Amino acid sequence: MKARFLCAMALVLACFTAYAADPIKIGVYLPLTGDNAFGGQLELEGIQLAYKQHPEIIGRPVELVVVDNKSDKIEAANAVTRLVERDQVMGIIGTYGSSLAMAGGEVAERAGVPVIGTSCTNPLVTQGKKYYFRACFIDPYQGAGAATYAIKNRGYKKAALLIDVSNDYAVGLANFFRRSFQRLGGEIVATLNYQSRDQDFTAQLTEIISKDPDVVFMPAYFAQGSIIMKQARELGGTFVLMGGDAMDNPDTVKIAGKAAEGFLQTTFPYSINMPNMSPEAEAFTKAWRETYPHKDPNVNAALGFNCYLMFKDAIERAGVAEAEAVTTALAGIKDLATPLGTLNLNETHDAEMPVGITEIRDGKQVYLGEVVPE
């Protein structure tokens, strides 16, 4: 009888141990190929760095399941479908690109799987969503930050807008800049549009030059933004060029060359050149350089890192790796210390943090500080 009891107990313990050792599956869907591959790759490496530091959560190993969304909306929806249905992940990290996040978010919402967006800044990503969160601020905040800095810190009175009308990110951010710039007393003297994949901006820039703005706000991605810089200077434009977080790429200077000089950019509050780094930012930078010695980190890497930290924090507070419990815990994230500062999530599931400002000086990105949008 005693032998049977001991055998039964051993079986229970074995089952319990096996259950406890089951991996926590966290999916990752990012653009690892296509137009947005640079940002997606950096975000993945940030996630992998955080995973390397914390391979277990609540005593269980974490398994990252990575899917390339190929910088395509349909592929983004397919990637989330695969992660949910085939891989049966508990939660998902991604993605770079608001339009990609909106496509994938619809799938995750129907499935009831929590997702943390990396750098998808369009308000529609989380609007009306129970299961979508993000590690970044949103475009109304970023656009207001850019306008506030342009008027309050630089004294610019006249601005022009150059917008990729086929891109949700660009259209949204430009509109939010417009509203804030005008509300603060500035004048929008011209609004010119283009389409993704355009390479010649002569007509738009010639029109802008004729209006003599102090600053041109162009919320482009780095490849087209760099071409715009070169063509603007070749045409004799002397205005300041300003962009958003999607311009954060070392290839900006490589492509634009001297034309990038003086370029202003809103960004998230992290840079390898920032003064007075927090202990968390210093630790992240040190760990990154040890792991990826041939590549500098940027804000995308830090945002990917933060997404993993957010899941870790939520799972630990929930005490279980179950979708509903973790979703509730994510909504309650407060005062989480990260490389991007202390992170809080507001009622719309968006991160609250200052807007950083950088400038290209002598071919290098210089972190100027933070601005609080007005």
Coordinates of C-alpha atoms in Angstrom, one line a residue:
M1 CA 0.0 0.0 0.0
K2 CA 2.8 2.4 1.0
A3 CA 4.6 1.5 -2.2
R4 CA 1.6 2.3 -4.3
F5 CA 1.1 5.6 -2.5
L6 CA 4.8 6.5 -3.1
C7 CA 4.5 5.6 -6.8
A8 CA 1.4 7.7 -7.1
M9 CA 3.1 10.7 -5.5
A10 CA 6.1 10.3 -7.7
L11 CA 3.8 10.4 -10.8
V12 CA 2.0 13.5 -9.5
L13 CA 5.4 15.2 -8.9
A14 CA 6.6 14.2 -12.3
C15 CA 3.5 15.6 -14.0
F16 CA 3.8 18.8 -12.0
T17 CA 7.5 19.1 -12.9
A18 CA 6.7 18.6 -16.5
Y19 CA 3.9 21.1 -16.4
A20 CA 6.1 23.7 -14.6
A21 CA 8.8 23.2 -17.2
D22 CA 6.4 23.8 -20.2
P23 CA 7.7 26.8 -22.1
I24 CA 5.9 30.2 -22.2
K25 CA 5.5 30.8 -25.9
I26 CA 5.8 34.5 -26.9
G27 CA 5.3 35.2 -30.6
V28 CA 7.2 38.0 -32.4
Y29 CA 6.0 39.4 -35.8
L30 CA 8.3 42.0 -37.3
P31 CA 9.3 43.2 -40.8
L32 CA 12.6 41.3 -41.2
T33 CA 12.5 41.7 -45.0
G34 CA 11.1 44.4 -47.2
D35 CA 11.0 48.2 -46.8
N36 CA 11.0 48.2 -43.0
A37 CA 13.5 45.5 -42.4
F38 CA 16.1 47.8 -40.7
G39 CA 13.8 48.8 -37.9
G40 CA 12.3 45.3 -37.5
Q41 CA 15.7 43.7 -37.3
L42 CA 16.9 46.0 -34.6
E43 CA 13.7 45.5 -32.6
L44 CA 14.2 41.7 -32.9
E45 CA 17.7 42.0 -31.6
G46 CA 16.5 44.1 -28.7
I47 CA 13.9 41.4 -27.8
Q48 CA 16.5 38.7 -28.1
L49 CA 18.8 40.6 -25.8
A50 CA 16.1 40.9 -23.1
Y51 CA 15.4 37.1 -23.6
K52 CA 19.1 36.4 -23.1
Q53 CA 19.0 38.2 -19.8
H54 CA 15.7 36.7 -18.7
P55 CA 15.2 33.2 -20.4
E56 CA 12.8 32.1 -17.6
I57 CA 9.7 33.8 -16.2
I58 CA 7.9 32.5 -13.1
G59 CA 10.2 29.5 -13.2
R60 CA 9.3 28.4 -16.7
P61 CA 11.5 28.7 -19.8
V62 CA 10.4 31.2 -22.5
E63 CA 10.2 30.2 -26.1
L64 CA 10.3 33.0 -28.7
V65 CA 8.5 32.2 -32.0
V66 CA 9.6 34.6 -34.6
V67 CA 7.7 35.3 -37.9
D68 CA 8.6 37.7 -40.6
N69 CA 5.7 39.9 -41.7
K70 CA 7.7 41.0 -44.7
S71 CA 6.7 44.7 -44.4
D72 CA 3.3 43.8 -45.8
K73 CA -0.2 44.2 -44.3
I74 CA -1.5 40.9 -45.6
E75 CA 1.6 39.1 -44.4
A76 CA 1.3 40.8 -41.0
A77 CA -2.3 39.4 -40.6
N78 CA -1.1 36.0 -41.7
A79 CA 1.9 36.1 -39.3
V80 CA -0.4 36.7 -36.3
T81 CA -2.8 34.0 -37.5
R82 CA 0.1 31.5 -37.6
L83 CA 1.3 32.5 -34.2
V84 CA -2.2 32.2 -32.7
E85 CA -3.5 29.1 -34.5
R86 CA -0.4 27.0 -35.2
D87 CA 2.1 28.0 -32.6
Q88 CA -0.5 28.7 -29.9
V89 CA 1.5 31.5 -28.3
M90 CA 0.5 33.1 -25.0
G91 CA 1.3 36.7 -26.2
I92 CA 2.8 38.5 -29.1
I93 CA 5.4 41.3 -29.6
G94 CA 5.2 43.5 -32.7
T95 CA 5.3 45.3 -34.8
Y96 CA 7.3 48.1 -36.4
G97 CA 4.9 50.0 -38.7
S98 CA 1.5 51.2 -37.7
S99 CA -0.3 49.8 -40.8
L100 CA 1.3 46.4 -40.1
A101 CA 0.2 46.6 -36.5
M102 CA -3.4 47.4 -37.4
A103 CA -3.6 44.5 -39.8
G104 CA -2.2 42.0 -37.2
G105 CA -4.1 43.6 -34.4
E106 CA -7.5 42.6 -35.8
V107 CA -6.5 39.0 -35.8
A108 CA -5.1 39.1 -32.2
E109 CA -8.2 40.9 -31.0
R110 CA -10.5 38.2 -32.3
A111 CA -8.3 35.5 -30.8
G112 CA -8.0 37.2 -27.4
V113 CA -4.2 37.1 -27.4
P114 CA -2.4 40.1 -25.9
V115 CA 0.1 42.0 -28.1
I116 CA 2.6 44.7 -27.2
G117 CA 3.5 46.9 -30.2
T118 CA 7.1 48.0 -30.5
S119 CA 7.1 51.3 -32.5
C120 CA 3.6 51.5 -34.1
T121 CA 2.7 55.1 -33.2
N122 CA -0.7 55.6 -35.0
P123 CA -3.5 56.0 -32.4
L124 CA -5.7 53.5 -34.3
V125 CA -3.4 50.6 -33.3
T126 CA -4.8 50.5 -29.8
Q127 CA -8.0 52.4 -30.2
G128 CA -11.0 50.3 -29.0
K129 CA -8.7 47.3 -28.5
K130 CA -8.7 45.2 -25.3
Y131 CA -5.7 43.1 -26.2
Y132 CA -3.3 45.5 -28.0
F133 CA -0.8 47.5 -26.0
R134 CA 2.4 49.4 -27.0
A135 CA 5.8 50.3 -25.7
C136 CA 5.8 53.7 -27.5
F137 CA 4.1 57.0 -27.4
I138 CA 1.5 57.9 -30.1
D139 CA 1.6 60.3 -33.0
P140 CA -0.6 63.0 -31.5
Y141 CA 1.9 63.3 -28.7
Q142 CA 4.9 63.1 -31.0
G143 CA 3.5 65.6 -33.5
A144 CA 2.7 68.0 -30.7
G145 CA 6.2 67.5 -29.4
A146 CA 7.8 68.4 -32.7
A147 CA 5.6 71.5 -33.1
T148 CA 6.3 72.6 -29.5
Y149 CA 10.0 72.3 -30.1
A150 CA 9.9 74.1 -33.4
I151 CA 8.1 77.1 -32.0
K152 CA 9.2 77.3 -28.4
N153 CA 12.8 76.2 -28.7
R154 CA 13.7 77.4 -32.2
G155 CA 11.3 80.2 -32.7
Y156 CA 10.1 79.0 -36.1
K157 CA 6.9 80.8 -37.3
K158 CA 6.3 79.3 -40.7
A159 CA 6.2 75.6 -41.6
A160 CA 5.5 73.5 -44.7
L161 CA 4.5 69.9 -44.8
L162 CA 5.7 67.2 -47.2
I163 CA 3.6 64.0 -46.8
D164 CA 3.6 60.5 -48.1
V165 CA -0.2 60.3 -48.5
S166 CA -0.1 56.5 -49.0
N167 CA 1.3 55.9 -45.6
D168 CA -0.9 55.9 -42.4
Y169 CA 2.0 56.9 -40.2
A170 CA 3.0 59.9 -42.3
V171 CA -0.5 61.2 -42.8
G172 CA -1.3 61.0 -39.1
L173 CA 1.9 62.5 -37.8
A174 CA 1.7 65.4 -40.3
N175 CA -1.8 66.2 -39.3
F176 CA -1.0 66.2 -35.6
F177 CA 2.0 68.5 -36.2
R178 CA -0.2 70.8 -38.2
R179 CA -2.8 71.1 -35.5
S180 CA -0.3 71.8 -32.8
F181 CA 1.8 74.2 -34.8
Q182 CA -1.2 76.3 -35.7
R183 CA -2.6 76.2 -32.2
L184 CA 0.7 77.5 -30.9
G185 CA 0.6 80.4 -33.3
G186 CA 2.5 79.1 -36.2
E187 CA 1.5 79.3 -39.9
I188 CA 1.4 76.4 -42.4
V189 CA 2.4 78.0 -45.7
A190 CA 2.3 74.9 -47.9
T191 CA 1.2 71.2 -47.9
L192 CA 2.7 69.0 -50.6
N193 CA 2.1 65.3 -51.1
Y194 CA 3.8 62.3 -52.6
Q195 CA 3.4 58.6 -52.9
S196 CA 5.5 55.7 -51.4
R197 CA 8.3 54.7 -53.8
D198 CA 8.5 58.1 -55.4
Q199 CA 12.1 59.2 -56.1
D200 CA 11.8 62.6 -57.6
F201 CA 10.5 65.4 -55.3
T202 CA 11.6 68.4 -57.5
A203 CA 8.1 69.7 -58.1
Q204 CA 7.1 69.6 -54.4
L205 CA 10.3 71.1 -53.1
T206 CA 10.3 73.9 -55.7
E207 CA 6.8 74.8 -54.5
I208 CA 7.9 74.7 -50.9
I209 CA 11.0 76.9 -51.6
S210 CA 8.7 79.5 -53.1
K211 CA 6.8 79.8 -49.8
D212 CA 10.0 80.4 -47.8
P213 CA 9.2 78.4 -44.7
D214 CA 11.4 78.3 -41.6
V215 CA 11.0 74.5 -41.3
V216 CA 9.7 71.6 -43.4
F217 CA 8.1 68.8 -41.4
M218 CA 8.4 65.5 -43.4
P219 CA 7.4 62.4 -41.4
A220 CA 9.0 60.0 -43.9
Y221 CA 10.9 56.7 -43.5
F222 CA 14.6 57.1 -43.7
A223 CA 15.2 56.0 -47.3
Q224 CA 12.8 58.6 -48.9
G225 CA 13.6 61.2 -46.2
S226 CA 17.3 61.0 -47.1
I227 CA 16.5 61.5 -50.8
I228 CA 14.3 64.5 -49.9
M229 CA 17.2 66.0 -48.0
K230 CA 19.6 65.8 -50.9
Q231 CA 17.2 67.1 -53.4
A232 CA 16.1 70.0 -51.2
R233 CA 19.7 71.2 -50.8
E234 CA 20.5 70.7 -54.5
L235 CA 17.5 73.0 -55.3
G236 CA 18.8 75.6 -53.0
G237 CA 16.4 75.1 -50.1
T238 CA 17.7 76.7 -46.9
F239 CA 14.9 75.8 -44.5
V240 CA 15.4 73.4 -41.6
L241 CA 14.2 69.8 -42.3
M242 CA 12.4 68.0 -39.4
G243 CA 11.1 64.4 -39.2
G244 CA 9.7 61.8 -36.8
D245 CA 11.0 58.6 -35.2
A246 CA 11.0 56.6 -38.5
M247 CA 14.0 58.6 -39.6
D248 CA 16.1 57.1 -36.8
N249 CA 18.6 55.1 -39.0
P250 CA 22.4 55.5 -39.4
D251 CA 21.9 55.1 -43.2
T252 CA 20.2 58.5 -43.2
V253 CA 23.5 60.3 -43.1
K254 CA 25.1 57.8 -45.4
I255 CA 22.5 58.4 -48.1
A256 CA 22.0 62.1 -47.6
G257 CA 25.6 63.0 -46.8
K258 CA 26.1 66.7 -46.0
A259 CA 22.5 67.4 -46.8
A260 CA 21.6 65.8 -43.5
E261 CA 23.4 68.5 -41.6
G262 CA 21.0 70.3 -39.2
F263 CA 18.2 67.7 -39.6
L264 CA 15.9 67.6 -36.5
Q265 CA 14.0 64.6 -35.4
T266 CA 11.6 63.6 -32.7
T267 CA 12.4 60.2 -31.1
F268 CA 12.0 58.1 -28.0
P269 CA 14.1 59.1 -25.0
Y270 CA 17.2 57.0 -25.7
S271 CA 20.4 57.5 -27.6
I272 CA 23.9 56.2 -27.3
N273 CA 25.0 59.8 -27.3
M274 CA 22.5 61.1 -24.6
P275 CA 24.0 62.7 -21.6
N276 CA 23.1 61.7 -18.0
M277 CA 22.0 58.1 -18.9
S278 CA 19.9 56.4 -16.4
P279 CA 21.3 53.2 -14.8
E280 CA 18.8 51.1 -16.9
A281 CA 20.0 52.8 -20.1
E282 CA 23.6 52.4 -19.2
A283 CA 23.1 48.6 -18.5
F284 CA 21.2 48.2 -21.7
T285 CA 23.9 49.9 -23.8
K286 CA 26.7 47.9 -22.1
A287 CA 24.8 44.6 -22.7
W288 CA 24.1 45.5 -26.3
R289 CA 27.7 46.3 -27.1
E290 CA 28.8 43.1 -25.6
T291 CA 26.3 41.1 -27.6
Y292 CA 26.3 43.0 -30.8
P293 CA 29.8 44.7 -30.9
H294 CA 29.6 45.7 -34.6
K295 CA 26.3 47.6 -34.4
D296 CA 25.1 50.5 -32.3
P297 CA 21.8 50.3 -30.6
N298 CA 19.0 52.8 -31.3
V299 CA 15.5 53.5 -30.0
N300 CA 14.1 50.5 -32.0
A301 CA 16.4 48.2 -30.2
A302 CA 15.4 49.7 -26.8
L303 CA 11.7 49.4 -27.7
G304 CA 12.0 45.7 -28.5
F305 CA 13.9 45.2 -25.3
N306 CA 11.1 47.0 -23.4
C307 CA 8.4 44.9 -24.9
Y308 CA 9.9 41.8 -23.4
L309 CA 10.3 43.5 -20.1
M310 CA 6.7 44.4 -20.2
F311 CA 5.6 40.8 -20.7
K312 CA 7.9 39.7 -18.0
D313 CA 6.5 42.2 -15.5
A314 CA 2.9 41.4 -16.4
I315 CA 3.4 37.6 -16.2
E316 CA 5.2 37.9 -12.8
R317 CA 2.4 40.1 -11.4
A318 CA -0.3 37.8 -12.8
G319 CA 1.5 34.8 -11.4
V320 CA 0.4 32.7 -14.4
A321 CA 1.1 32.8 -18.2
E322 CA -2.5 32.9 -19.3
A323 CA -3.7 35.3 -21.9
E324 CA -6.6 36.9 -19.9
A325 CA -4.6 37.3 -16.7
V326 CA -1.6 38.7 -18.5
T327 CA -3.9 41.1 -20.4
T328 CA -5.2 42.5 -17.2
A329 CA -1.7 42.8 -15.7
L330 CA -0.4 44.6 -18.8
A331 CA -3.2 47.2 -18.4
G332 CA -1.8 47.8 -14.9
I333 CA 1.8 48.5 -15.8
K334 CA 3.1 51.4 -13.7
D335 CA 6.5 52.8 -12.8
L336 CA 8.4 50.1 -14.7
A337 CA 12.1 51.0 -14.9
T338 CA 13.4 50.7 -18.5
P339 CA 16.2 52.0 -20.8
L340 CA 13.6 54.5 -22.1
G341 CA 12.8 55.8 -18.6
T342 CA 10.0 55.0 -16.2
L343 CA 7.2 53.4 -18.2
N344 CA 3.5 53.8 -17.4
L345 CA 0.6 52.6 -19.6
N346 CA -2.4 54.9 -19.8
E347 CA -6.1 54.0 -20.2
T348 CA -5.7 53.6 -24.0
H349 CA -2.8 51.2 -23.5
D350 CA -0.2 53.7 -24.8
A351 CA 3.2 54.3 -23.1
E352 CA 3.7 57.7 -21.5
M353 CA 7.2 59.1 -21.8
P354 CA 8.9 62.3 -22.9
V355 CA 9.6 63.2 -26.6
G356 CA 13.3 63.2 -27.4
I357 CA 14.9 65.6 -29.9
T358 CA 18.0 64.9 -31.9
E359 CA 20.0 66.9 -34.5
I360 CA 22.6 65.9 -37.1
R361 CA 25.8 67.8 -36.4
D362 CA 29.0 67.1 -38.2
G363 CA 27.5 63.9 -39.6
K364 CA 26.5 62.5 -36.2
Q365 CA 23.3 62.3 -34.3
V366 CA 23.3 64.5 -31.2
Y367 CA 20.7 64.1 -28.5
L368 CA 19.5 67.5 -27.6
G369 CA 17.1 66.5 -24.8
E370 CA 13.4 66.1 -24.2
V371 CA 10.4 68.3 -24.8
V372 CA 7.0 68.2 -23.1
P373 CA 4.3 68.7 -25.8
E374 CA 2.0 71.7 -25.4

